[in-house]
Amino acid sequence: LTIVFAGDGAPPGNYGYTSSGYSVYEEENDRLTESLRTKVSAIKSLSIEIGTEVKNQNKMLSEMENDFDSAGGLLGATMGRLRTLSRGSQTKLLCYMMLFSLFVFFVIYWIIKLR
């Protein structure tokens, strides 16, 4: 049995363990390392895509918030006008509704009469 040292002409990297099966373990480790590297790079690209999607979703939510704020302001102004209208005289409001109803009635009567 002769042990070959790395300096005695053995190929670099196996350190004289050519017959002990050490190179099989080293090849297995290299294969597993490459597999791990592939998985890590896939996870990295996936996390970058998730980050991009989160930024887009945050931008959309901000735009929706602005739209809801403007719609809320418009609704608030409309409700204020309705309150002002309801505070007015009930008799005045009833008179306007009666006049409008009579106007609509005469328009419909006129359209039917012309046929």
JSON list of C-alpha atoms in Angstrom, two decimals, residues 19-94:
[
{"chain": "A", "resi": 19, "resn": "SER", "atom": "CA", "xyz": [-8.70, 4.97, -3.79]},
{"chain": "A", "resi": 20, "resn": "SER", "atom": "CA", "xyz": [-10.74, 5.78, -0.67]},
{"chain": "A", "resi": 21, "resn": "GLY", "atom": "CA", "xyz": [-13.89, 7.14, -2.34]},
{"chain": "A", "resi": 22, "resn": "TYR", "atom": "CA", "xyz": [-13.32, 10.70, -1.14]},
{"chain": "A", "resi": 23, "resn": "SER", "atom": "CA", "xyz": [-13.75, 12.02, -4.68]},
{"chain": "A", "resi": 24, "resn": "VAL", "atom": "CA", "xyz": [-17.23, 10.45, -4.82]},
{"chain": "A", "resi": 25, "resn": "TYR", "atom": "CA", "xyz": [-18.24, 12.47, -1.77]},
{"chain": "A", "resi": 26, "resn": "GLU", "atom": "CA", "xyz": [-16.68, 15.58, -3.24]},
{"chain": "A", "resi": 27, "resn": "GLU", "atom": "CA", "xyz": [-18.60, 15.12, -6.51]},
{"chain": "A", "resi": 28, "resn": "GLU", "atom": "CA", "xyz": [-21.82, 14.59, -4.54]},
{"chain": "A", "resi": 29, "resn": "ASN", "atom": "CA", "xyz": [-21.13, 17.79, -2.58]},
{"chain": "A", "resi": 30, "resn": "ASP", "atom": "CA", "xyz": [-20.49, 19.68, -5.82]},
{"chain": "A", "resi": 31, "resn": "ARG", "atom": "CA", "xyz": [-23.74, 18.39, -7.29]},
{"chain": "A", "resi": 32, "resn": "LEU", "atom": "CA", "xyz": [-25.70, 19.34, -4.17]},
{"chain": "A", "resi": 33, "resn": "THR", "atom": "CA", "xyz": [-24.00, 22.74, -4.06]},
{"chain": "A", "resi": 34, "resn": "GLU", "atom": "CA", "xyz": [-25.01, 23.41, -7.66]},
{"chain": "A", "resi": 35, "resn": "SER", "atom": "CA", "xyz": [-28.57, 22.30, -6.91]},
{"chain": "A", "resi": 36, "resn": "LEU", "atom": "CA", "xyz": [-28.67, 24.62, -3.91]},
{"chain": "A", "resi": 37, "resn": "ARG", "atom": "CA", "xyz": [-27.26, 27.49, -6.00]},
{"chain": "A", "resi": 38, "resn": "THR", "atom": "CA", "xyz": [-30.02, 26.95, -8.58]},
{"chain": "A", "resi": 39, "resn": "LYS", "atom": "CA", "xyz": [-32.72, 26.95, -5.90]},
{"chain": "A", "resi": 40, "resn": "VAL", "atom": "CA", "xyz": [-31.31, 30.07, -4.23]},
{"chain": "A", "resi": 41, "resn": "SER", "atom": "CA", "xyz": [-31.25, 31.93, -7.55]},
{"chain": "A", "resi": 42, "resn": "ALA", "atom": "CA", "xyz": [-34.87, 30.88, -8.25]},
{"chain": "A", "resi": 43, "resn": "ILE", "atom": "CA", "xyz": [-35.92, 32.14, -4.79]},
{"chain": "A", "resi": 44, "resn": "LYS", "atom": "CA", "xyz": [-34.03, 35.39, -5.39]},
{"chain": "A", "resi": 45, "resn": "SER", "atom": "CA", "xyz": [-35.78, 36.05, -8.70]},
{"chain": "A", "resi": 46, "resn": "LEU", "atom": "CA", "xyz": [-39.13, 35.15, -7.13]},
{"chain": "A", "resi": 47, "resn": "SER", "atom": "CA", "xyz": [-38.57, 37.57, -4.26]},
{"chain": "A", "resi": 48, "resn": "ILE", "atom": "CA", "xyz": [-37.64, 40.34, -6.72]},
{"chain": "A", "resi": 49, "resn": "GLU", "atom": "CA", "xyz": [-40.87, 39.70, -8.65]},
{"chain": "A", "resi": 50, "resn": "ILE", "atom": "CA", "xyz": [-42.86, 39.75, -5.40]},
{"chain": "A", "resi": 51, "resn": "GLY", "atom": "CA", "xyz": [-41.25, 43.08, -4.47]},
{"chain": "A", "resi": 52, "resn": "THR", "atom": "CA", "xyz": [-42.18, 44.55, -7.85]},
{"chain": "A", "resi": 53, "resn": "GLU", "atom": "CA", "xyz": [-45.76, 43.31, -7.50]},
{"chain": "A", "resi": 54, "resn": "VAL", "atom": "CA", "xyz": [-46.01, 44.78, -4.00]},
{"chain": "A", "resi": 55, "resn": "LYS", "atom": "CA", "xyz": [-44.83, 48.18, -5.29]},
{"chain": "A", "resi": 56, "resn": "ASN", "atom": "CA", "xyz": [-47.45, 48.07, -8.08]},
{"chain": "A", "resi": 57, "resn": "GLN", "atom": "CA", "xyz": [-50.20, 47.08, -5.63]},
{"chain": "A", "resi": 58, "resn": "ASN", "atom": "CA", "xyz": [-49.22, 49.90, -3.23]},
{"chain": "A", "resi": 59, "resn": "LYS", "atom": "CA", "xyz": [-49.35, 52.39, -6.10]},
{"chain": "A", "resi": 60, "resn": "MET", "atom": "CA", "xyz": [-52.81, 51.14, -7.10]},
{"chain": "A", "resi": 61, "resn": "LEU", "atom": "CA", "xyz": [-54.04, 51.33, -3.49]},
{"chain": "A", "resi": 62, "resn": "SER", "atom": "CA", "xyz": [-52.78, 54.91, -3.23]},
{"chain": "A", "resi": 63, "resn": "GLU", "atom": "CA", "xyz": [-54.65, 55.85, -6.41]},
{"chain": "A", "resi": 64, "resn": "MET", "atom": "CA", "xyz": [-57.81, 54.17, -5.10]},
{"chain": "A", "resi": 65, "resn": "GLU", "atom": "CA", "xyz": [-57.48, 56.05, -1.82]},
{"chain": "A", "resi": 66, "resn": "ASN", "atom": "CA", "xyz": [-57.30, 59.35, -3.72]},
{"chain": "A", "resi": 67, "resn": "ASP", "atom": "CA", "xyz": [-60.36, 58.39, -5.79]},
{"chain": "A", "resi": 68, "resn": "PHE", "atom": "CA", "xyz": [-62.33, 57.46, -2.68]},
{"chain": "A", "resi": 69, "resn": "ASP", "atom": "CA", "xyz": [-61.34, 60.71, -0.99]},
{"chain": "A", "resi": 70, "resn": "SER", "atom": "CA", "xyz": [-62.61, 62.74, -3.94]},
{"chain": "A", "resi": 71, "resn": "ALA", "atom": "CA", "xyz": [-65.82, 60.69, -4.12]},
{"chain": "A", "resi": 72, "resn": "GLY", "atom": "CA", "xyz": [-66.30, 61.18, -0.37]},
{"chain": "A", "resi": 73, "resn": "GLY", "atom": "CA", "xyz": [-65.88, 64.95, -0.78]},
{"chain": "A", "resi": 74, "resn": "LEU", "atom": "CA", "xyz": [-68.43, 64.99, -3.60]},
{"chain": "A", "resi": 75, "resn": "LEU", "atom": "CA", "xyz": [-70.88, 62.91, -1.57]},
{"chain": "A", "resi": 76, "resn": "GLY", "atom": "CA", "xyz": [-70.39, 65.18, 1.45]},
{"chain": "A", "resi": 77, "resn": "ALA", "atom": "CA", "xyz": [-71.14, 68.27, -0.65]},
{"chain": "A", "resi": 78, "resn": "THR", "atom": "CA", "xyz": [-74.27, 66.62, -2.06]},
{"chain": "A", "resi": 79, "resn": "MET", "atom": "CA", "xyz": [-75.48, 65.68, 1.40]},
{"chain": "A", "resi": 80, "resn": "GLY", "atom": "CA", "xyz": [-74.90, 69.26, 2.53]},
{"chain": "A", "resi": 81, "resn": "ARG", "atom": "CA", "xyz": [-77.06, 70.54, -0.31]},
{"chain": "A", "resi": 82, "resn": "LEU", "atom": "CA", "xyz": [-79.79, 68.05, 0.55]},
{"chain": "A", "resi": 83, "resn": "ARG", "atom": "CA", "xyz": [-79.72, 69.19, 4.18]},
{"chain": "A", "resi": 84, "resn": "THR", "atom": "CA", "xyz": [-80.02, 72.79, 3.05]},
{"chain": "A", "resi": 85, "resn": "LEU", "atom": "CA", "xyz": [-82.92, 71.86, 0.80]},
{"chain": "A", "resi": 86, "resn": "SER", "atom": "CA", "xyz": [-84.69, 69.94, 3.55]},
{"chain": "A", "resi": 87, "resn": "ARG", "atom": "CA", "xyz": [-84.33, 72.85, 6.00]},
{"chain": "A", "resi": 88, "resn": "GLY", "atom": "CA", "xyz": [-86.33, 75.06, 3.67]},
{"chain": "A", "resi": 89, "resn": "SER", "atom": "CA", "xyz": [-90.03, 75.51, 3.93]},
{"chain": "A", "resi": 90, "resn": "GLN", "atom": "CA", "xyz": [-91.98, 72.27, 3.47]},
{"chain": "A", "resi": 91, "resn": "THR", "atom": "CA", "xyz": [-94.81, 74.21, 1.84]},
{"chain": "A", "resi": 92, "resn": "LYS", "atom": "CA", "xyz": [-92.43, 75.63, -0.74]},
{"chain": "A", "resi": 93, "resn": "LEU", "atom": "CA", "xyz": [-91.07, 72.18, -1.56]},
{"chain": "A", "resi": 94, "resn": "LEU", "atom": "CA", "xyz": [-94.57, 70.73, -1.85]}
]
